[in-house]
GROMACS .gro file of N, CA and C in nm:
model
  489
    1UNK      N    1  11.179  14.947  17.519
    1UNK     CA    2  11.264  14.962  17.636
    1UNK      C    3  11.303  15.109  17.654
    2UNK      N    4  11.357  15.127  17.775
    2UNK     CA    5  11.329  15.295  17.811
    2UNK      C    6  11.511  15.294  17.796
    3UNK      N    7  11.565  15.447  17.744
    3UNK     CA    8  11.661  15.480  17.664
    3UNK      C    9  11.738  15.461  17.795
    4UNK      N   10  11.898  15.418  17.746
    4UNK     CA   11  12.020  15.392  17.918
    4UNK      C   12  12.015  15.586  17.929
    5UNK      N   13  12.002  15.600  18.059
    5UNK     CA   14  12.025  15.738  18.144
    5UNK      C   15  12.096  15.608  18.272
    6UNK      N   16  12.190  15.730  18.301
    6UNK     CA   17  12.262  15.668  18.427
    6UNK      C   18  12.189  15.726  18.533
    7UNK      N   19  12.098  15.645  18.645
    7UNK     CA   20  12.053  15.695  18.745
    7UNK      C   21  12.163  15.677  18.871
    8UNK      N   22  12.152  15.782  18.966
    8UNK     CA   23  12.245  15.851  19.093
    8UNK      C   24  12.177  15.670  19.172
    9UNK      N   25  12.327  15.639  19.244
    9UNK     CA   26  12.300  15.500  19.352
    9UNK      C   27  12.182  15.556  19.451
   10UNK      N   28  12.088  15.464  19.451
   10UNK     CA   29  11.999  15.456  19.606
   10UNK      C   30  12.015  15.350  19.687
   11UNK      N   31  11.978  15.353  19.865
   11UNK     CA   32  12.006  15.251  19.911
   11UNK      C   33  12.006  15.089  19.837
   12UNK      N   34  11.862  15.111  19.771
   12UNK     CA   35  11.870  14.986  19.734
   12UNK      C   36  11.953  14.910  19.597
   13UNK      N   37  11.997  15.009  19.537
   13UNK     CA   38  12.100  14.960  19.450
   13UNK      C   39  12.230  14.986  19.529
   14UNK      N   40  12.247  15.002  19.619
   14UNK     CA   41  12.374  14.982  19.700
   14UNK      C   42  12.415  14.870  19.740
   15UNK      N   43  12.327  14.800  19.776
   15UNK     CA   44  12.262  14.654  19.854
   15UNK      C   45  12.269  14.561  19.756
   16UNK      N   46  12.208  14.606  19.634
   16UNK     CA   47  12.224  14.486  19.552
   16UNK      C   48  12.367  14.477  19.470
   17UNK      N   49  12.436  14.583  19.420
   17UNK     CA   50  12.595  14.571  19.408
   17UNK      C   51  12.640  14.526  19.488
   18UNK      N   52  12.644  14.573  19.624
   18UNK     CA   53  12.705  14.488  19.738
   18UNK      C   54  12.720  14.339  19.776
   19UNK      N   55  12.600  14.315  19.679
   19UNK     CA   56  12.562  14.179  19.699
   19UNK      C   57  12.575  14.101  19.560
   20UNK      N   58  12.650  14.144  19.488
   20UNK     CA   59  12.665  14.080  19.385
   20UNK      C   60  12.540  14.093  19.281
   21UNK      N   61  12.418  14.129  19.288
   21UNK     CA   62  12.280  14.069  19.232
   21UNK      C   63  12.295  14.171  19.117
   22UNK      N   64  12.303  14.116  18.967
   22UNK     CA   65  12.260  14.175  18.892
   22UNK      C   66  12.159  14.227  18.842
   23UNK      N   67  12.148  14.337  18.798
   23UNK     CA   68  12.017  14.375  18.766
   23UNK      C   69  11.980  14.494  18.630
   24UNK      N   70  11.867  14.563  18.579
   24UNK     CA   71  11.900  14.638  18.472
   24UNK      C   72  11.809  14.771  18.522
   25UNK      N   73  11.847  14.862  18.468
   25UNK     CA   74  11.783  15.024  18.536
   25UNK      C   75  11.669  15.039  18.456
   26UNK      N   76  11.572  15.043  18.505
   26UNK     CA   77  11.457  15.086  18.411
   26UNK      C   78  11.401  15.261  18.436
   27UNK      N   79  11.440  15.346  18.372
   27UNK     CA   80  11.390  15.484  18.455
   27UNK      C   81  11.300  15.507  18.402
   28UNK      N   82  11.163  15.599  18.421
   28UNK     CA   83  11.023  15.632  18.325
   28UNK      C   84  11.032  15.800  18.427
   29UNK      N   85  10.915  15.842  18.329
   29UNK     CA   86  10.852  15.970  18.403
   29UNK      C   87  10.754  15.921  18.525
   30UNK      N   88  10.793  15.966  18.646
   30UNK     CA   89  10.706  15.920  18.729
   30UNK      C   90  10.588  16.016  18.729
   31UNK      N   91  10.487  15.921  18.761
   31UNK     CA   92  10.376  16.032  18.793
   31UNK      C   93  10.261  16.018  18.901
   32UNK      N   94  10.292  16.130  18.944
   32UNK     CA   95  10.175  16.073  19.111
   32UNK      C   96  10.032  16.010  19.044
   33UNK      N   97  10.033  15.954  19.140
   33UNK     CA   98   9.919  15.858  19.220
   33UNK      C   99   9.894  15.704  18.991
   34UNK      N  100  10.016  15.751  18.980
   34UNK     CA  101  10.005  15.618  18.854
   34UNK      C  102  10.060  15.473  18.896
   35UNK      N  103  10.086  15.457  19.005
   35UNK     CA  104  10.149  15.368  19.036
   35UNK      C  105  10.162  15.246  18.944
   36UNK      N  106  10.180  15.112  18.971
   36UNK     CA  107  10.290  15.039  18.858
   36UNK      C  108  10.185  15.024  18.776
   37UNK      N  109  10.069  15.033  18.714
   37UNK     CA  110  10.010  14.982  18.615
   37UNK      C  111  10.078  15.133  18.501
   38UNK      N  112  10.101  15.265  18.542
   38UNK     CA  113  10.139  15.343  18.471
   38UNK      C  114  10.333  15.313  18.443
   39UNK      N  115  10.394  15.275  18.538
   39UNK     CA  116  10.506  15.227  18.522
   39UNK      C  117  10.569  15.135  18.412
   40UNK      N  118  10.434  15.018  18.437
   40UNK     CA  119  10.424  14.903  18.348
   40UNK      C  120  10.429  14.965  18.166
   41UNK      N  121  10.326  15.090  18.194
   41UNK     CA  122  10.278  15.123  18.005
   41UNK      C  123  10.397  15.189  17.979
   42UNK      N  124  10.477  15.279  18.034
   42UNK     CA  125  10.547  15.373  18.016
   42UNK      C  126  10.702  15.265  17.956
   43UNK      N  127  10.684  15.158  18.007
   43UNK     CA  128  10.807  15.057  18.003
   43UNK      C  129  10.766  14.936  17.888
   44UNK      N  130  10.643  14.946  17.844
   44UNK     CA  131  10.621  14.878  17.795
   44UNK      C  132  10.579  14.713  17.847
   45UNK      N  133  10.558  14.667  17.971
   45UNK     CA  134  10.574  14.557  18.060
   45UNK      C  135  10.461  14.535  18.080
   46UNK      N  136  10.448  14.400  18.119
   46UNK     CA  137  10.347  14.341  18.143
   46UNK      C  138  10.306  14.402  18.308
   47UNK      N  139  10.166  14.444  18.347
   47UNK     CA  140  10.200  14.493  18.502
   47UNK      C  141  10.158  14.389  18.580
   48UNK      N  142  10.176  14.232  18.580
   48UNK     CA  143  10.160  14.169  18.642
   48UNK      C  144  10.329  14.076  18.642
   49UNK      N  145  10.410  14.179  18.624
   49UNK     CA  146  10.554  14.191  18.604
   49UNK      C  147  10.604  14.282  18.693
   50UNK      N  148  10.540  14.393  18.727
   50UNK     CA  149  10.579  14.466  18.779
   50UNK      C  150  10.546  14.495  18.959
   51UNK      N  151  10.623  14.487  19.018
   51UNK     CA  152  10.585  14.481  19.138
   51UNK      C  153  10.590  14.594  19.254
   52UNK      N  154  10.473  14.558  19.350
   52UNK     CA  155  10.463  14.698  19.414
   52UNK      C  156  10.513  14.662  19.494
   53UNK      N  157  10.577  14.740  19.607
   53UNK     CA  158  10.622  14.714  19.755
   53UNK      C  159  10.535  14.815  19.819
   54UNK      N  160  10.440  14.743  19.910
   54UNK     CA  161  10.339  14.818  19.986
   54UNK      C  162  10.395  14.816  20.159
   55UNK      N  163  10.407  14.903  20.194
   55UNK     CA  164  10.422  14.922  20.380
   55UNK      C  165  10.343  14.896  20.453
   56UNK      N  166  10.290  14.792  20.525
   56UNK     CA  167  10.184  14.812  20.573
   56UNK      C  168  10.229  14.744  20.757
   57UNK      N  169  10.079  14.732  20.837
   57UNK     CA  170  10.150  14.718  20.988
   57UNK      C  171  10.010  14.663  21.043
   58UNK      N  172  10.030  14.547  21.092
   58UNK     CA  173   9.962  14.504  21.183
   58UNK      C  174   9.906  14.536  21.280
   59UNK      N  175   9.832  14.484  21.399
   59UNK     CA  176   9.720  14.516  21.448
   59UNK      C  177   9.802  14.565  21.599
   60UNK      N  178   9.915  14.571  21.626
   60UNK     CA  179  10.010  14.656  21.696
   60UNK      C  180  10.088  14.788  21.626
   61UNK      N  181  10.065  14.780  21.464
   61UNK     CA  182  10.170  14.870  21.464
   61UNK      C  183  10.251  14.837  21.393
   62UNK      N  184  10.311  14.700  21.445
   62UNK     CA  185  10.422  14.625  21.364
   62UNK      C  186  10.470  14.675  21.239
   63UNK      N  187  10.531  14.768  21.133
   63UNK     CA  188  10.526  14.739  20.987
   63UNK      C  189  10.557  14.582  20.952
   64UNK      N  190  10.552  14.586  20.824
   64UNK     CA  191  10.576  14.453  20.763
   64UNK      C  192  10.594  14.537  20.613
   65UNK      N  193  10.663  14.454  20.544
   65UNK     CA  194  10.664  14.468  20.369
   65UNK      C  195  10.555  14.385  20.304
   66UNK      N  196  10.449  14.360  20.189
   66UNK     CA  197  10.411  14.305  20.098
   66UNK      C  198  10.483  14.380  19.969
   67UNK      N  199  10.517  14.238  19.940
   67UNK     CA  200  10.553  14.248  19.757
   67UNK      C  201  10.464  14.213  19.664
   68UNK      N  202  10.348  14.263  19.580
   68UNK     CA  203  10.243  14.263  19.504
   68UNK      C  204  10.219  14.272  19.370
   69UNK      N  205  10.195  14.188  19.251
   69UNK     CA  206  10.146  14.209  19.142
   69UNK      C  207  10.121  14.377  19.095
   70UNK      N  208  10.173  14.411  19.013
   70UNK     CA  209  10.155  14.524  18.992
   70UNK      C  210   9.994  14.559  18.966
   71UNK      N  211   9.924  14.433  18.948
   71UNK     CA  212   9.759  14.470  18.873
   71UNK      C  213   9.714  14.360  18.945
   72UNK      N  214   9.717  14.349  19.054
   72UNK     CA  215   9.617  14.295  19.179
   72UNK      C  216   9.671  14.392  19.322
   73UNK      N  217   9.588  14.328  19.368
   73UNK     CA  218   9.591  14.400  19.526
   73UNK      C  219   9.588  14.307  19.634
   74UNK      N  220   9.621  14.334  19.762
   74UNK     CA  221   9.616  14.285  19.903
   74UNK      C  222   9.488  14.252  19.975
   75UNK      N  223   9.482  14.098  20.007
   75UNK     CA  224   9.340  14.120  20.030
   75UNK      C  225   9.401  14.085  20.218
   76UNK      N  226   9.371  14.194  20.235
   76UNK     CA  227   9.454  14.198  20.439
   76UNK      C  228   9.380  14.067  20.525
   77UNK      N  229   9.300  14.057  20.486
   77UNK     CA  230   9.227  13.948  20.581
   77UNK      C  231   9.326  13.787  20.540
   78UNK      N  232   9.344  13.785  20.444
   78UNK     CA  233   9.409  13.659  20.403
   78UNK      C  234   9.561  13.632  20.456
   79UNK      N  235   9.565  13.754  20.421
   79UNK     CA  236   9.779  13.810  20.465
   79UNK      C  237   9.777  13.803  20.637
   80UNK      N  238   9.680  13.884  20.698
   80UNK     CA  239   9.671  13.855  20.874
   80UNK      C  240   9.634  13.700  20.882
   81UNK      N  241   9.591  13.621  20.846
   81UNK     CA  242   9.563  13.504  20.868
   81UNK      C  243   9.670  13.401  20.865
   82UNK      N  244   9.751  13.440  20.722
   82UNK     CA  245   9.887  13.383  20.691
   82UNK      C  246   9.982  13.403  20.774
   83UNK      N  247   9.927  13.526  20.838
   83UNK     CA  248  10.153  13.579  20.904
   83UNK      C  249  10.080  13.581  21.058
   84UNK      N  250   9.965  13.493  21.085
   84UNK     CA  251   9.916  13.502  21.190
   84UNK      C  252   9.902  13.668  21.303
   85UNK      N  253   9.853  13.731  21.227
   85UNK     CA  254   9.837  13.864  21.288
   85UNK      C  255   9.665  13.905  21.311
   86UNK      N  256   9.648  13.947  21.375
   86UNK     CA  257   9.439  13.971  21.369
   86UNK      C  258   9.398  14.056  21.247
   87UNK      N  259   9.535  14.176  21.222
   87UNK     CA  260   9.434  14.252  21.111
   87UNK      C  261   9.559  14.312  21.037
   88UNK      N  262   9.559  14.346  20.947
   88UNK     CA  263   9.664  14.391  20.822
   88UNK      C  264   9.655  14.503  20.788
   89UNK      N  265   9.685  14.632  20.788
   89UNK     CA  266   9.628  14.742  20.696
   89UNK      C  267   9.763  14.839  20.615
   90UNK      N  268   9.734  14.917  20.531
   90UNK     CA  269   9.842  14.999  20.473
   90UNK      C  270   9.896  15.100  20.569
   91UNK      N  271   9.959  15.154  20.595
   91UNK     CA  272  10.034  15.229  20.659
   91UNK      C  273   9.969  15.390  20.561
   92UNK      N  274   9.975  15.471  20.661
   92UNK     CA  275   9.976  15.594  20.625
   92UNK      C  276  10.056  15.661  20.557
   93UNK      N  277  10.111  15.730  20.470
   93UNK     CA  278  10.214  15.779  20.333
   93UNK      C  279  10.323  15.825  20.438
   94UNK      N  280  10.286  15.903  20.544
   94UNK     CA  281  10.375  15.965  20.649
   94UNK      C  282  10.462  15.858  20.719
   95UNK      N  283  10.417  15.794  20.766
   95UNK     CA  284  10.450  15.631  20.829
   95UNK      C  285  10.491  15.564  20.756
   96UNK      N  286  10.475  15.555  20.624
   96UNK     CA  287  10.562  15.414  20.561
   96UNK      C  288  10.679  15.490  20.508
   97UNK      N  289  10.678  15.589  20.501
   97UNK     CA  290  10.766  15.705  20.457
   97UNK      C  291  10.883  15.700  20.571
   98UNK      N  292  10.841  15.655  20.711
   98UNK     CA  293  10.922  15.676  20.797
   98UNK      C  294  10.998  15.525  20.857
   99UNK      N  295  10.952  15.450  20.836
   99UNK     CA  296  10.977  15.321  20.811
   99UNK      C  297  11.108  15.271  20.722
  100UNK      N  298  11.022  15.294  20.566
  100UNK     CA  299  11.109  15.281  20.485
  100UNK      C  300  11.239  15.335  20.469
  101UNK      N  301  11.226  15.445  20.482
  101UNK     CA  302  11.328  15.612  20.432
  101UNK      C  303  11.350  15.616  20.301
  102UNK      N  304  11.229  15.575  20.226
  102UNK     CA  305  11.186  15.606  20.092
  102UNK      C  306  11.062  15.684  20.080
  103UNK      N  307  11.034  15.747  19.992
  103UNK     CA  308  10.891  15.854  19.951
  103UNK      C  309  10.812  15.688  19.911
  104UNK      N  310  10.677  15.752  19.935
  104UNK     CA  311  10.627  15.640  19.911
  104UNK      C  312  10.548  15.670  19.723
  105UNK      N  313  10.599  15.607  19.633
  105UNK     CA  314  10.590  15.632  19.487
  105UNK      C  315  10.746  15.566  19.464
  106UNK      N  316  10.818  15.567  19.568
  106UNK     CA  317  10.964  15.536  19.512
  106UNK      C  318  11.048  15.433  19.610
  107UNK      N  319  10.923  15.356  19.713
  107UNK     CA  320  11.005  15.242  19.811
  107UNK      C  321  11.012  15.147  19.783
  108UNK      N  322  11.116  15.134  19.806
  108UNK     CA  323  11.220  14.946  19.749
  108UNK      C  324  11.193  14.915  19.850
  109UNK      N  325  11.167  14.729  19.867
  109UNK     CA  326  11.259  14.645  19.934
  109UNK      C  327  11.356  14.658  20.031
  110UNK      N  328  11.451  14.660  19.879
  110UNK     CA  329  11.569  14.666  19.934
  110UNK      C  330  11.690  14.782  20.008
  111UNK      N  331  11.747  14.779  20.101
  111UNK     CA  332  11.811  14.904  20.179
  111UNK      C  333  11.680  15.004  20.231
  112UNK      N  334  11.582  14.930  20.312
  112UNK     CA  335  11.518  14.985  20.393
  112UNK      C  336  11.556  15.076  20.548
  113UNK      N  337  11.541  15.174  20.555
  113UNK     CA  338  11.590  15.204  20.722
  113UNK      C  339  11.612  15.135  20.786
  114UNK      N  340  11.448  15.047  20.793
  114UNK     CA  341  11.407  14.999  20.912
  114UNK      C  342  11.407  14.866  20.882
  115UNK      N  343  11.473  14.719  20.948
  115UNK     CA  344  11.418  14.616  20.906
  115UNK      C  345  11.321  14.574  20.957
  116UNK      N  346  11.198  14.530  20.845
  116UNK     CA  347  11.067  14.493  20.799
  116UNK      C  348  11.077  14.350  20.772
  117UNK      N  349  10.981  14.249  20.844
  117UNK     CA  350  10.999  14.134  20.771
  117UNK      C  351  10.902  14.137  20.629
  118UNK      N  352  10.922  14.063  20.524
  118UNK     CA  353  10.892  14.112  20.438
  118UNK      C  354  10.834  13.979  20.380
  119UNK      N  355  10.688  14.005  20.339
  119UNK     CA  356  10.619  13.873  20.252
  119UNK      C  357  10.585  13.892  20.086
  120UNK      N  358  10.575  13.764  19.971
  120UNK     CA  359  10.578  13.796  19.866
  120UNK      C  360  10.501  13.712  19.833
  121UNK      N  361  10.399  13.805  19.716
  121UNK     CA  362  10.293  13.690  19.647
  121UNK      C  363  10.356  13.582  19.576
  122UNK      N  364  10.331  13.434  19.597
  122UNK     CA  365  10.432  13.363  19.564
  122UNK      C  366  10.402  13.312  19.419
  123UNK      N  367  10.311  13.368  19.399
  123UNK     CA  368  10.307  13.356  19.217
  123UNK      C  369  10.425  13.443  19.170
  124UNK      N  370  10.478  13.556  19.219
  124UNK     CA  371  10.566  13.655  19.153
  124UNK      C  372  10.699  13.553  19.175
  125UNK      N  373  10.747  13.448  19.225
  125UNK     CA  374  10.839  13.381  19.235
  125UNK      C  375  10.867  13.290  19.136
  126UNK      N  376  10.712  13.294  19.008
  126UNK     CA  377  10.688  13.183  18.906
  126UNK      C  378  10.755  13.269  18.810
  127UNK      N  379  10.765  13.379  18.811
  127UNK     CA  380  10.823  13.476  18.688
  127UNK      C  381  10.968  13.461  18.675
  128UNK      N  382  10.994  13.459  18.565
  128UNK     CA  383  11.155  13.446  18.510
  128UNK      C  384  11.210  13.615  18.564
  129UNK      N  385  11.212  13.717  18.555
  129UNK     CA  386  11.237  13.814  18.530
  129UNK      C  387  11.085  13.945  18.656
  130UNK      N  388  11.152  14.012  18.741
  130UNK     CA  389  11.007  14.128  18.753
  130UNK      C  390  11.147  14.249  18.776
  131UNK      N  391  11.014  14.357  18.752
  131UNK     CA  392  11.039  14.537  18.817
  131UNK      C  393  11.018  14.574  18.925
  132UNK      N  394  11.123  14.588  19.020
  132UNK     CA  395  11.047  14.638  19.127
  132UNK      C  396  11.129  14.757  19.172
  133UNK      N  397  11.051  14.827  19.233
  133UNK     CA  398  11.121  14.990  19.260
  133UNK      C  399  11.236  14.975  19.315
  134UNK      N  400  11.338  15.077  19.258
  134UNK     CA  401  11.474  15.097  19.280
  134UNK      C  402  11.512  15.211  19.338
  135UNK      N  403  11.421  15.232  19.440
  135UNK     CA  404  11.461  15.314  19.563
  135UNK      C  405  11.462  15.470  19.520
  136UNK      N  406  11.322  15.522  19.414
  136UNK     CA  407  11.283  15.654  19.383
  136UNK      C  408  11.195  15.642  19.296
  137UNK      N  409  11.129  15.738  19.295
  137UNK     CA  410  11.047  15.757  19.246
  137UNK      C  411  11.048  15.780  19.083
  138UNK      N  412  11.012  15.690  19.008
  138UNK     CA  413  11.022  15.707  18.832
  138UNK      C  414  11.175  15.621  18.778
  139UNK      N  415  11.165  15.473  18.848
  139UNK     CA  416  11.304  15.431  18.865
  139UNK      C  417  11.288  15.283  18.916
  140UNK      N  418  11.272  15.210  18.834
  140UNK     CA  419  11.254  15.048  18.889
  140UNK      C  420  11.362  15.027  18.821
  141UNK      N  421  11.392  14.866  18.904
  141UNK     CA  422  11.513  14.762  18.904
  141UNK      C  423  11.462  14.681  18.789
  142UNK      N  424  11.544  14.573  18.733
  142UNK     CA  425  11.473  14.422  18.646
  142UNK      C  426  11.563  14.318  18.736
  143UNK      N  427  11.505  14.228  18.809
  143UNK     CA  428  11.592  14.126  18.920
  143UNK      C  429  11.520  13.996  18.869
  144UNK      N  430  11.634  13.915  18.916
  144UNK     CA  431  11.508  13.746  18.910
  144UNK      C  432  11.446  13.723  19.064
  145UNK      N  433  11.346  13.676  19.042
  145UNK     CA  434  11.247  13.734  19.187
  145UNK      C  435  11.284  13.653  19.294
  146UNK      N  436  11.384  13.523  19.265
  146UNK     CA  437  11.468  13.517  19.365
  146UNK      C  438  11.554  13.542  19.448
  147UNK      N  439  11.560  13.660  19.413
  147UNK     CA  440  11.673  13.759  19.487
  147UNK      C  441  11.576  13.828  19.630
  148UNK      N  442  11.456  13.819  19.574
  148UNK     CA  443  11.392  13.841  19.727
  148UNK      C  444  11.395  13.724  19.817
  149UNK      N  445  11.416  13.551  19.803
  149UNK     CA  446  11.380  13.513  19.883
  149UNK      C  447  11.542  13.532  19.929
  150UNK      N  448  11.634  13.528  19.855
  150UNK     CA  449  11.746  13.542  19.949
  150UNK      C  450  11.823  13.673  20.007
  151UNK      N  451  11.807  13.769  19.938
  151UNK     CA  452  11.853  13.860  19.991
  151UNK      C  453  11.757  13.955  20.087
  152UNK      N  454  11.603  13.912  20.112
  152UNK     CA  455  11.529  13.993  20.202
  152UNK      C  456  11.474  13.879  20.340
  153UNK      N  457  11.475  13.768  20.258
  153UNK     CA  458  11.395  13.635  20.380
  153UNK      C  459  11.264  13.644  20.340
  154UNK      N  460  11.202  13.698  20.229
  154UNK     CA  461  11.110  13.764  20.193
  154UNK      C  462  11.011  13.565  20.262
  155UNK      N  463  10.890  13.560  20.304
  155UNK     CA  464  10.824  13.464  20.338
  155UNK      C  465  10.689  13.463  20.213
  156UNK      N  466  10.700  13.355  20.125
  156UNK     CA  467  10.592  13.339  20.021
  156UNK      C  468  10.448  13.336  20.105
  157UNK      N  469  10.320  13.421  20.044
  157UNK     CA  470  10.183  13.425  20.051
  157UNK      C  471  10.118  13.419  19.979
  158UNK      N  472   9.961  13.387  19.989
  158UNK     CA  473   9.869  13.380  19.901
  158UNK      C  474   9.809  13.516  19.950
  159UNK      N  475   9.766  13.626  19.903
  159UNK     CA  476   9.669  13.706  19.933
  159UNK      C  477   9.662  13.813  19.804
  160UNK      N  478   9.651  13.734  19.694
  160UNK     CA  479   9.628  13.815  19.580
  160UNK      C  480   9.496  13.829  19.549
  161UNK      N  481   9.487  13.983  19.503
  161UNK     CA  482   9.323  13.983  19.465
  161UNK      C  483   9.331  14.054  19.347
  162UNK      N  484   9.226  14.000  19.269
  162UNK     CA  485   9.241  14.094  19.058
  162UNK      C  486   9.174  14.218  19.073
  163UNK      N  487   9.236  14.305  19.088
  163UNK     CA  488   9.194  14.456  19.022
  163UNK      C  489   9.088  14.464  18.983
   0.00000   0.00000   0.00000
């Protein structure tokens, strides 16, 4: 387990005090382009524990949130099919950046700018315990993954694909 450092409040730990939701600080060295499978080693965690929050926007534009296995990926054709949209894609770093009002290496969920409806692989709802970014970069939360269906409306999906 990574040593207690007190990390500075971000939106999204604002949101979740606010809201009662307990949770535990996990901080690591962040490091570009390691995203959670490097998160996962640095913490010691399983990275199918650890979860990504990807920005992405439909075939208008739309953003939307996916919440993702830290060691699978989005397969967009499945997710547009599910949330009935024609096509799914990631958002550009600039754009989800502007969306969120998080860097993208460090976007939560939770205390987004912009509200995003937000979908979750619904296997990550089978887990007792996940990590998911705590609103910076080198800085995940530990929540029970029910706190997304109630505190985001988060809508369960199938569109997991294995690394």
């Amino acid at each position: 387990m990574a040593k207690k450092t007190h990390v500075s409040e971000t939106p999204a730990t604002q949101l979740l005090r606010a809201n009662g939701i307990a949770f535990t600080e996990h901080p690591y060295e962040y490091l570009e382009h390691g995203g959670a499978q490097h998160s996962a080693e640095v913490l010691g965690l399983d990275p199918f524990t650890v979860v990504k929050t990807l920005v992405m926007q439909d075939q208008d534009a739309k953003p939307l949130i996916v919440l993702m296995h830290g060691n699978r990926t989005v397969s967009t054709k499945n997710l547009a099919r599910q949330i009935g949209a024609k096509s799914v894609e990631p958002c550009k770093p600039e754009v989800a950046n502007r969306h969120s009002g998080y860097l993208v290496g460090g976007t939560s969920p939770f205390g987004t700018r912009r509200a995003m409806p937000v979908y979750i692989e619904s296997t990550i709802l089978d887990l007792p315990r996940i990590a998911i970014n705590g609103g910076r970069r080198g800085y995940l939360v530990g929540i029970d993954p029910q706190v997304c269906l109630g505190l985001l409306g988060a809508r369960p999906v199938h569109c997991a694909l294995a690394e």
